[in-house]
Amino acid sequence: MVRTLGYGAQTWAEYAVNPELSRGRLFFEPESPTRTPFQRDRDRIIHSAAFRRLKHKTQVFVYHEGDHFRTRLTHTIEVSQIARSLARALRLDEDLAECLALAHDLGHTPFGHEGEDVMHECMADYGGFDHNAQSLRIVTDLERRYAEFDGLNLAWETLEGLVKHNGPLTDRSGAPCGKLEGKHLPFAVSEYARRQDLLLWSWPGAEAQVAAIADDIAYDAHDLDDGLRAGLLSFEAMKDVPYLRRILEEVDGKYPGLEAARRIHEIGRRCITGMVEDVIAESILRIKQVSPRKCGDIRAANGPVIAFSTEMAREERELKEFLFANLYRHESVLAVRRKVAKVVRDLFRTYFKAPERMPEPWCAGLKGECDEVKARRVCDFIAGMTDRYALDEHRRLFDDIPELG
């Protein structure tokens, strides 16, 4: 059963998140006569400064290594395309799925996961650092575009999906669960939870789950693509991964002697197609098992309804293990990671010791503040930097400039 809403000809399944029934925004705003709440959220994210900065943030390869490798921005756009495709096939709200895909990496530091790891290390005594939580902090506080509020004042469903796209963060009692079991909630999440209840104990809507699995599909396929083009992965090594071996055999059987560049592209698009089709088939089965009559039934389910099949989940893990061992841990990648780690550490220590060395307005009002407040301000400043800006700041403050090439 489907329903058609008053915003146009699109039809939604009854278990999709309904924009007409949105729980609204923290700060009241009149509804738009031409856009759903989630379309407005998508547009606000695209026009944000944090979104623009993704252009110059590392995915795997730092910007100087080539113009054709993925950045956080191109990765984000690719995730949004896959999320839209999945949402349309499953009759979900495409706008919300796209919105969440576009926002999912806003909180990433410069220099990819190395920057995040170092930032978490620097913030260990002050609540730590988590890029998902930082994304929430950006859209609820750090973006300063509107006269009447800080942040982007996104709809409840968008914030919920952004925070919980990987699943519940707490149990019903409020105790952290899953990957957070035995730990504390990330700083930005616990801080915002005092302002608005995002039901941290439940699963998110199906659109958020779509955005999360689209992220997995995109970076699996596209990191493979970038690794092959960079010469750090080989066609021969791919044969050790059953999923990739089947794809390689299919491409070579249909196009014997195909030039390397086209061969890489054919492998990549088949990798994505196979995963997308698997997710659609498996998700239809899971949705039938839950028999949801409304989006709340998706949130109340015992597990995700958007997922890989058991076989594909195993093969996807094998692909991740292959990329980890052969690409992310490749010595040329690790050599650059060690250098950029020093950049982030140096910047944090310098700004923390002398906040006045940060530009306005970042250094404003810190005199007399406790170390925790000071550290969080420094963290917010560095996390928002692009790779280039971080290197420029390091060059301004230090004589020992790391050579990344």
Short mmCIF file of C-alpha atoms in Angstrom, two decimals:
data_model
loop_
_atom_site.label_atom_id
_atom_site.label_comp_id
_atom_site.label_asym_id
_atom_site.label_seq_id
_atom_site.Cartn_x
_atom_site.Cartn_y
_atom_site.Cartn_z
CA MET A 1 0.00 0.00 0.00
CA VAL A 2 1.27 3.48 -0.89
CA ARG A 3 0.18 7.00 -0.27
CA THR A 4 0.51 10.15 -2.37
CA LEU A 5 1.27 13.34 -0.50
CA GLY A 6 0.35 16.87 -1.38
CA TYR A 7 3.84 17.89 -2.49
CA GLY A 8 3.73 16.31 -5.94
CA ALA A 9 3.33 13.06 -7.78
CA GLN A 10 5.79 10.97 -5.74
CA THR A 11 4.31 8.01 -3.90
CA TRP A 12 5.60 6.68 -0.60
CA ALA A 13 5.17 3.36 1.15
CA GLU A 14 3.14 3.63 4.34
CA TYR A 15 6.26 2.82 6.39
CA ALA A 16 8.26 5.68 4.86
CA VAL A 17 8.87 8.77 6.95
CA ASN A 18 5.99 11.12 6.16
CA PRO A 19 7.06 14.76 5.67
CA GLU A 20 3.51 15.91 6.37
CA LEU A 21 3.77 14.37 9.85
CA SER A 22 7.22 15.74 10.71
CA ARG A 23 7.78 16.42 14.39
CA GLY A 24 8.99 19.84 13.38
CA ARG A 25 12.01 21.95 14.26
CA LEU A 26 13.48 23.00 17.58
CA PHE A 27 12.82 26.64 16.64
CA PHE A 28 9.44 27.19 15.01
CA GLU A 29 9.41 28.26 11.37
CA PRO A 30 6.42 28.53 9.02
CA GLU A 31 6.26 25.65 6.54
CA SER A 32 7.33 26.28 2.95
CA PRO A 33 4.49 26.26 0.40
CA THR A 34 6.74 24.66 -2.25
CA ARG A 35 9.13 22.32 -0.41
CA THR A 36 8.75 19.54 2.12
CA PRO A 37 10.65 19.87 5.41
CA PHE A 38 13.24 17.42 4.15
CA GLN A 39 13.73 19.26 0.87
CA ARG A 40 14.39 22.41 2.87
CA ASP A 41 16.86 20.52 5.08
CA ARG A 42 18.67 19.16 2.04
CA ASP A 43 18.97 22.67 0.59
CA ARG A 44 20.23 24.09 3.89
CA ILE A 45 22.93 21.43 4.06
CA ILE A 46 24.05 22.03 0.48
CA HIS A 47 24.33 25.77 1.12
CA SER A 48 26.25 25.36 4.39
CA ALA A 49 29.91 26.30 4.78
CA ALA A 50 30.67 22.85 6.20
CA PHE A 51 29.39 21.21 3.02
CA ARG A 52 31.57 23.41 0.80
CA ARG A 53 34.64 22.57 2.86
CA LEU A 54 34.24 18.87 2.06
CA LYS A 55 35.72 19.70 -1.36
CA HIS A 56 39.16 19.99 0.21
CA LYS A 57 39.01 17.23 2.81
CA THR A 58 40.74 13.88 2.36
CA GLN A 59 38.90 10.65 1.64
CA VAL A 60 41.93 8.34 1.30
CA PHE A 61 44.43 10.33 -0.75
CA VAL A 62 45.50 13.84 0.30
CA TYR A 63 44.63 16.46 -2.34
CA HIS A 64 48.18 16.87 -3.71
CA GLU A 65 48.26 13.24 -4.87
CA GLY A 66 45.94 13.81 -7.82
CA ASP A 67 42.84 15.66 -9.00
CA HIS A 68 40.85 12.54 -9.84
CA PHE A 69 40.87 10.82 -6.46
CA ARG A 70 37.80 11.12 -4.24
CA THR A 71 37.47 13.91 -1.73
CA ARG A 72 34.89 13.99 1.07
CA LEU A 73 32.67 16.03 -1.25
CA THR A 74 32.76 13.69 -4.24
CA HIS A 75 32.31 10.73 -1.90
CA THR A 76 29.29 12.45 -0.33
CA ILE A 77 27.71 13.11 -3.73
CA GLU A 78 28.21 9.46 -4.69
CA VAL A 79 26.64 8.31 -1.42
CA SER A 80 23.62 10.54 -2.07
CA GLN A 81 23.14 9.04 -5.54
CA ILE A 82 23.13 5.50 -4.17
CA ALA A 83 20.83 6.52 -1.30
CA ARG A 84 18.34 8.06 -3.72
CA SER A 85 18.35 4.93 -5.87
CA LEU A 86 17.71 2.68 -2.88
CA ALA A 87 15.01 4.97 -1.49
CA ARG A 88 13.17 5.10 -4.80
CA ALA A 89 13.28 1.32 -5.22
CA LEU A 90 11.90 0.84 -1.69
CA ARG A 91 9.33 3.69 -1.99
CA LEU A 92 10.90 5.70 0.80
CA ASP A 93 11.21 9.47 1.03
CA GLU A 94 14.07 10.20 -1.40
CA ASP A 95 14.54 13.74 -0.11
CA LEU A 96 15.19 12.60 3.45
CA ALA A 97 17.52 9.81 2.33
CA GLU A 98 19.44 12.26 0.14
CA CYS A 99 19.53 14.86 2.90
CA LEU A 100 21.06 12.39 5.37
CA ALA A 101 23.58 11.18 2.80
CA LEU A 102 24.68 14.75 2.10
CA ALA A 103 25.09 15.49 5.82
CA HIS A 104 26.72 12.27 7.00
CA ASP A 105 30.36 13.42 6.68
CA LEU A 106 30.04 17.10 7.62
CA GLY A 107 31.86 16.46 10.89
CA HIS A 108 34.99 14.90 9.43
CA THR A 109 38.34 16.46 10.27
CA PRO A 110 40.98 17.28 7.68
CA PHE A 111 43.13 14.34 6.56
CA GLY A 112 40.47 11.65 6.74
CA HIS A 113 40.40 9.03 9.46
CA GLU A 114 43.94 9.87 10.57
CA GLY A 115 42.77 13.36 11.48
CA GLU A 116 39.83 11.92 13.39
CA ASP A 117 42.02 9.46 15.28
CA VAL A 118 44.46 12.18 16.32
CA MET A 119 41.64 14.53 17.31
CA HIS A 120 40.11 11.82 19.50
CA GLU A 121 43.53 11.29 21.09
CA CYS A 122 43.93 15.03 21.76
CA MET A 123 40.42 15.25 23.22
CA ALA A 124 40.71 12.09 25.34
CA ASP A 125 40.49 14.07 28.61
CA TYR A 126 37.68 16.30 27.36
CA GLY A 127 34.97 13.98 26.07
CA GLY A 128 36.74 12.64 22.99
CA PHE A 129 35.89 13.24 19.35
CA ASP A 130 33.50 11.45 17.02
CA HIS A 131 32.84 12.67 13.47
CA ASN A 132 29.18 11.57 13.51
CA ALA A 133 28.58 13.57 16.66
CA GLN A 134 30.52 16.47 15.19
CA SER A 135 28.14 16.46 12.22
CA LEU A 136 25.28 16.96 14.70
CA ARG A 137 27.22 19.75 16.41
CA ILE A 138 27.72 21.51 13.09
CA VAL A 139 24.06 21.48 12.05
CA THR A 140 22.74 22.37 15.53
CA ASP A 141 25.34 24.89 16.67
CA LEU A 142 28.44 25.72 14.64
CA GLU A 143 26.80 26.87 11.40
CA ARG A 144 25.96 30.53 12.00
CA ARG A 145 23.80 31.60 9.05
CA TYR A 146 20.44 32.60 10.46
CA ALA A 147 19.41 35.64 12.46
CA GLU A 148 17.11 33.78 14.84
CA PHE A 149 19.10 30.67 15.79
CA ASP A 150 22.47 28.92 15.65
CA GLY A 151 22.83 25.88 13.43
CA LEU A 152 20.52 25.00 10.55
CA ASN A 153 17.38 24.22 12.60
CA LEU A 154 16.79 20.96 10.76
CA ALA A 155 13.68 18.83 11.15
CA TRP A 156 13.54 16.28 13.98
CA GLU A 157 13.62 13.36 11.52
CA THR A 158 16.78 14.67 9.89
CA LEU A 159 18.58 15.08 13.20
CA GLU A 160 17.40 11.67 14.37
CA GLY A 161 18.67 10.03 11.19
CA LEU A 162 21.98 11.86 11.34
CA VAL A 163 22.66 10.76 14.92
CA LYS A 164 21.37 7.17 14.69
CA HIS A 165 21.98 6.12 11.08
CA ASN A 166 24.22 3.32 12.37
CA GLY A 167 21.64 2.17 14.92
CA PRO A 168 20.54 2.92 18.51
CA LEU A 169 23.03 4.66 20.78
CA THR A 170 21.44 3.71 24.11
CA ASP A 171 19.09 1.19 25.60
CA ARG A 172 15.73 2.19 27.08
CA SER A 173 17.37 3.14 30.37
CA GLY A 174 19.73 5.55 28.63
CA ALA A 175 22.85 3.39 28.98
CA PRO A 176 25.12 3.48 25.90
CA CYS A 177 24.83 0.30 23.81
CA GLY A 178 26.32 -1.34 20.74
CA LYS A 179 29.75 0.06 19.93
CA LEU A 180 29.31 2.52 22.77
CA GLU A 181 28.61 -0.09 25.45
CA GLY A 182 30.66 0.63 28.54
CA LYS A 183 31.57 4.09 27.21
CA HIS A 184 30.08 7.55 27.27
CA LEU A 185 27.87 9.09 24.62
CA PRO A 186 29.83 11.41 22.32
CA PHE A 187 29.97 14.94 23.69
CA ALA A 188 27.82 16.58 21.01
CA VAL A 189 25.12 13.91 21.30
CA SER A 190 24.82 14.06 25.08
CA GLU A 191 24.85 17.87 24.96
CA TYR A 192 22.09 18.06 22.37
CA ALA A 193 19.99 15.37 24.07
CA ARG A 194 19.34 17.86 26.86
CA ARG A 195 17.63 20.14 24.34
CA GLN A 196 15.62 17.65 22.26
CA ASP A 197 14.75 13.97 22.61
CA LEU A 198 15.92 12.07 19.52
CA LEU A 199 14.86 8.64 20.86
CA LEU A 200 18.46 7.45 21.06
CA TRP A 201 17.24 3.98 22.12
CA SER A 202 15.34 3.19 18.90
CA TRP A 203 16.34 2.37 15.36
CA PRO A 204 16.07 5.31 12.96
CA GLY A 205 13.66 5.46 10.05
CA ALA A 206 14.37 3.42 6.93
CA GLU A 207 15.69 6.50 5.11
CA ALA A 208 18.52 6.88 7.61
CA GLN A 209 19.33 3.19 7.29
CA VAL A 210 19.46 3.64 3.51
CA ALA A 211 21.94 6.50 3.86
CA ALA A 212 24.15 4.40 6.14
CA ILE A 213 24.36 1.40 3.83
CA ALA A 214 24.81 3.67 0.80
CA ASP A 215 27.92 5.02 2.55
CA ASP A 216 29.31 1.48 2.89
CA ILE A 217 28.61 0.68 -0.76
CA ALA A 218 30.13 3.93 -2.02
CA TYR A 219 33.38 3.81 -0.13
CA ASP A 220 33.91 0.09 -0.78
CA ALA A 221 33.57 0.54 -4.54
CA HIS A 222 35.22 3.91 -4.87
CA ASP A 223 38.18 3.24 -2.59
CA LEU A 224 38.74 0.12 -4.70
CA ASP A 225 38.59 2.32 -7.81
CA ASP A 226 41.00 4.90 -6.39
CA GLY A 227 43.38 2.22 -5.14
CA LEU A 228 43.53 0.56 -8.55
CA ARG A 229 44.08 3.86 -10.34
CA ALA A 230 46.81 4.81 -7.86
CA GLY A 231 48.59 1.51 -8.48
CA LEU A 232 48.36 0.47 -4.84
CA LEU A 233 45.94 -2.37 -5.61
CA SER A 234 46.28 -4.89 -8.42
CA PHE A 235 43.87 -6.97 -10.48
CA GLU A 236 45.79 -10.07 -9.44
CA ALA A 237 45.36 -9.33 -5.71
CA MET A 238 41.63 -8.85 -6.24
CA LYS A 239 41.30 -12.54 -7.05
CA ASP A 240 41.77 -13.32 -3.35
CA VAL A 241 38.37 -11.72 -2.63
CA PRO A 242 35.51 -13.96 -3.89
CA TYR A 243 33.13 -11.09 -4.71
CA LEU A 244 35.81 -9.23 -6.66
CA ARG A 245 37.03 -12.39 -8.36
CA ARG A 246 33.55 -13.08 -9.75
CA ILE A 247 33.25 -9.52 -11.02
CA LEU A 248 36.70 -9.63 -12.59
CA GLU A 249 35.89 -12.91 -14.33
CA GLU A 250 32.62 -11.45 -15.61
CA VAL A 251 34.32 -8.34 -17.02
CA ASP A 252 37.22 -10.25 -18.58
CA GLY A 253 34.89 -12.85 -20.03
CA LYS A 254 32.73 -10.23 -21.71
CA TYR A 255 35.51 -7.80 -22.66
CA PRO A 256 38.80 -9.73 -23.10
CA GLY A 257 41.82 -7.48 -23.45
CA LEU A 258 39.98 -4.39 -22.20
CA GLU A 259 42.26 -1.45 -21.42
CA ALA A 260 43.02 -0.96 -17.71
CA ALA A 261 41.07 2.29 -17.19
CA ARG A 262 37.85 0.87 -18.65
CA ARG A 263 38.43 -2.41 -16.84
CA ILE A 264 38.58 -0.55 -13.52
CA HIS A 265 35.36 1.31 -14.29
CA GLU A 266 33.51 -1.86 -15.28
CA ILE A 267 34.62 -3.52 -12.03
CA GLY A 268 33.53 -0.56 -9.94
CA ARG A 269 30.06 -0.18 -11.39
CA ARG A 270 29.39 -3.91 -11.15
CA CYS A 271 30.54 -3.83 -7.53
CA ILE A 272 27.98 -1.11 -6.78
CA THR A 273 25.18 -2.71 -8.79
CA GLY A 274 25.59 -6.09 -7.12
CA MET A 275 25.46 -4.58 -3.64
CA VAL A 276 22.53 -2.29 -4.42
CA GLU A 277 20.45 -5.10 -5.90
CA ASP A 278 21.27 -7.30 -2.91
CA VAL A 279 20.20 -4.58 -0.44
CA ILE A 280 16.91 -4.03 -2.26
CA ALA A 281 16.07 -7.76 -2.29
CA GLU A 282 17.06 -8.31 1.34
CA SER A 283 15.31 -5.16 2.56
CA ILE A 284 12.04 -6.15 0.87
CA LEU A 285 12.17 -9.47 2.73
CA ARG A 286 12.90 -7.80 6.06
CA ILE A 287 10.17 -5.23 5.61
CA LYS A 288 7.67 -8.00 4.90
CA GLN A 289 8.73 -9.77 8.10
CA VAL A 290 8.17 -6.62 10.15
CA SER A 291 4.88 -5.81 8.32
CA PRO A 292 5.14 -2.11 9.19
CA ARG A 293 2.04 0.05 8.92
CA LYS A 294 3.84 3.27 9.77
CA CYS A 295 7.39 4.56 10.09
CA GLY A 296 7.25 4.06 13.86
CA ASP A 297 7.11 0.30 13.26
CA ILE A 298 10.50 0.54 11.53
CA ARG A 299 11.93 2.35 14.56
CA ALA A 300 10.48 -0.26 16.91
CA ALA A 301 11.89 -3.25 15.00
CA ASN A 302 14.44 -5.51 16.67
CA GLY A 303 17.07 -4.72 14.05
CA PRO A 304 17.69 -2.89 10.80
CA VAL A 305 15.29 -3.43 7.92
CA ILE A 306 17.75 -2.06 5.35
CA ALA A 307 20.65 -4.49 5.10
CA PHE A 308 22.80 -6.81 3.05
CA SER A 309 21.87 -10.46 2.82
CA THR A 310 23.91 -12.80 5.02
CA GLU A 311 26.08 -13.85 2.08
CA MET A 312 26.65 -10.32 0.81
CA ALA A 313 27.39 -9.07 4.34
CA ARG A 314 30.15 -11.67 4.60
CA GLU A 315 31.56 -10.77 1.18
CA GLU A 316 31.40 -7.06 1.96
CA ARG A 317 33.39 -7.65 5.16
CA GLU A 318 35.98 -9.56 3.11
CA LEU A 319 36.20 -6.62 0.71
CA LYS A 320 36.71 -4.20 3.60
CA GLU A 321 39.43 -6.44 5.03
CA PHE A 322 41.13 -6.50 1.62
CA LEU A 323 41.04 -2.69 1.38
CA PHE A 324 42.29 -2.29 4.94
CA ALA A 325 45.25 -4.60 4.45
CA ASN A 326 46.22 -3.54 0.94
CA LEU A 327 45.17 0.11 0.64
CA TYR A 328 44.62 1.81 3.98
CA ARG A 329 47.69 0.10 5.46
CA HIS A 330 49.84 0.52 2.35
CA GLU A 331 53.16 2.04 3.34
CA SER A 332 52.78 5.04 1.00
CA VAL A 333 49.42 5.84 2.57
CA LEU A 334 50.76 5.28 6.11
CA ALA A 335 53.74 7.54 5.42
CA VAL A 336 51.44 10.44 4.57
CA ARG A 337 49.18 9.62 7.54
CA ARG A 338 52.11 9.89 9.93
CA LYS A 339 52.99 13.32 8.57
CA VAL A 340 49.47 14.72 8.72
CA ALA A 341 49.02 13.30 12.22
CA LYS A 342 51.87 15.55 13.33
CA VAL A 343 50.13 18.55 11.73
CA VAL A 344 46.92 17.97 13.73
CA ARG A 345 48.79 17.32 17.00
CA ASP A 346 50.93 20.42 16.57
CA LEU A 347 47.94 22.62 15.84
CA PHE A 348 45.94 21.32 18.80
CA ARG A 349 48.80 21.75 21.30
CA THR A 350 49.58 25.24 20.06
CA TYR A 351 46.02 26.54 20.08
CA PHE A 352 45.24 24.92 23.42
CA LYS A 353 48.30 26.51 25.01
CA ALA A 354 47.75 29.87 23.30
CA PRO A 355 44.13 30.25 22.10
CA GLU A 356 44.87 33.80 20.95
CA ARG A 357 46.78 32.28 18.05
CA MET A 358 43.45 31.22 16.58
CA PRO A 359 41.70 33.85 14.48
CA GLU A 360 38.54 35.68 15.53
CA PRO A 361 35.90 34.67 16.45
CA TRP A 362 37.43 31.35 17.56
CA CYS A 363 39.65 32.87 20.22
CA ALA A 364 37.00 35.26 21.55
CA GLY A 365 35.80 34.86 25.14
CA LEU A 366 38.17 32.05 26.13
CA LYS A 367 40.09 34.00 28.75
CA GLY A 368 39.35 32.46 32.13
CA GLU A 369 37.45 29.48 30.69
CA CYS A 370 38.14 25.95 31.93
CA ASP A 371 40.31 23.56 29.95
CA GLU A 372 37.31 21.56 28.73
CA VAL A 373 35.65 24.59 27.12
CA LYS A 374 38.95 25.70 25.63
CA ALA A 375 39.73 22.23 24.26
CA ARG A 376 36.29 21.91 22.66
CA ARG A 377 36.67 25.30 20.95
CA VAL A 378 40.08 24.29 19.59
CA CYS A 379 38.63 20.95 18.48
CA ASP A 380 35.75 22.64 16.63
CA PHE A 381 38.18 24.98 14.87
CA ILE A 382 40.57 22.26 13.72
CA ALA A 383 37.82 19.79 12.79
CA GLY A 384 36.33 22.38 10.45
CA MET A 385 39.58 22.95 8.58
CA THR A 386 40.24 21.73 5.07
CA ASP A 387 43.49 19.89 4.40
CA ARG A 388 44.94 22.96 2.73
CA TYR A 389 43.98 25.35 5.50
CA ALA A 390 45.44 23.03 8.15
CA LEU A 391 48.72 22.89 6.26
CA ASP A 392 48.71 26.66 5.79
CA GLU A 393 48.12 27.17 9.52
CA HIS A 394 50.92 24.75 10.35
CA ARG A 395 53.18 26.64 7.96
CA ARG A 396 52.26 29.92 9.68
CA LEU A 397 53.00 28.57 13.15
CA PHE A 398 55.96 26.23 12.62
CA ASP A 399 59.22 26.11 10.70
CA ASP A 400 59.19 22.33 10.12
CA ILE A 401 56.72 22.06 7.26
CA PRO A 402 55.87 18.43 6.40
CA GLU A 403 56.47 17.41 2.80
CA LEU A 404 53.58 15.14 1.88
CA GLY A 405 54.82 14.20 -1.57
#
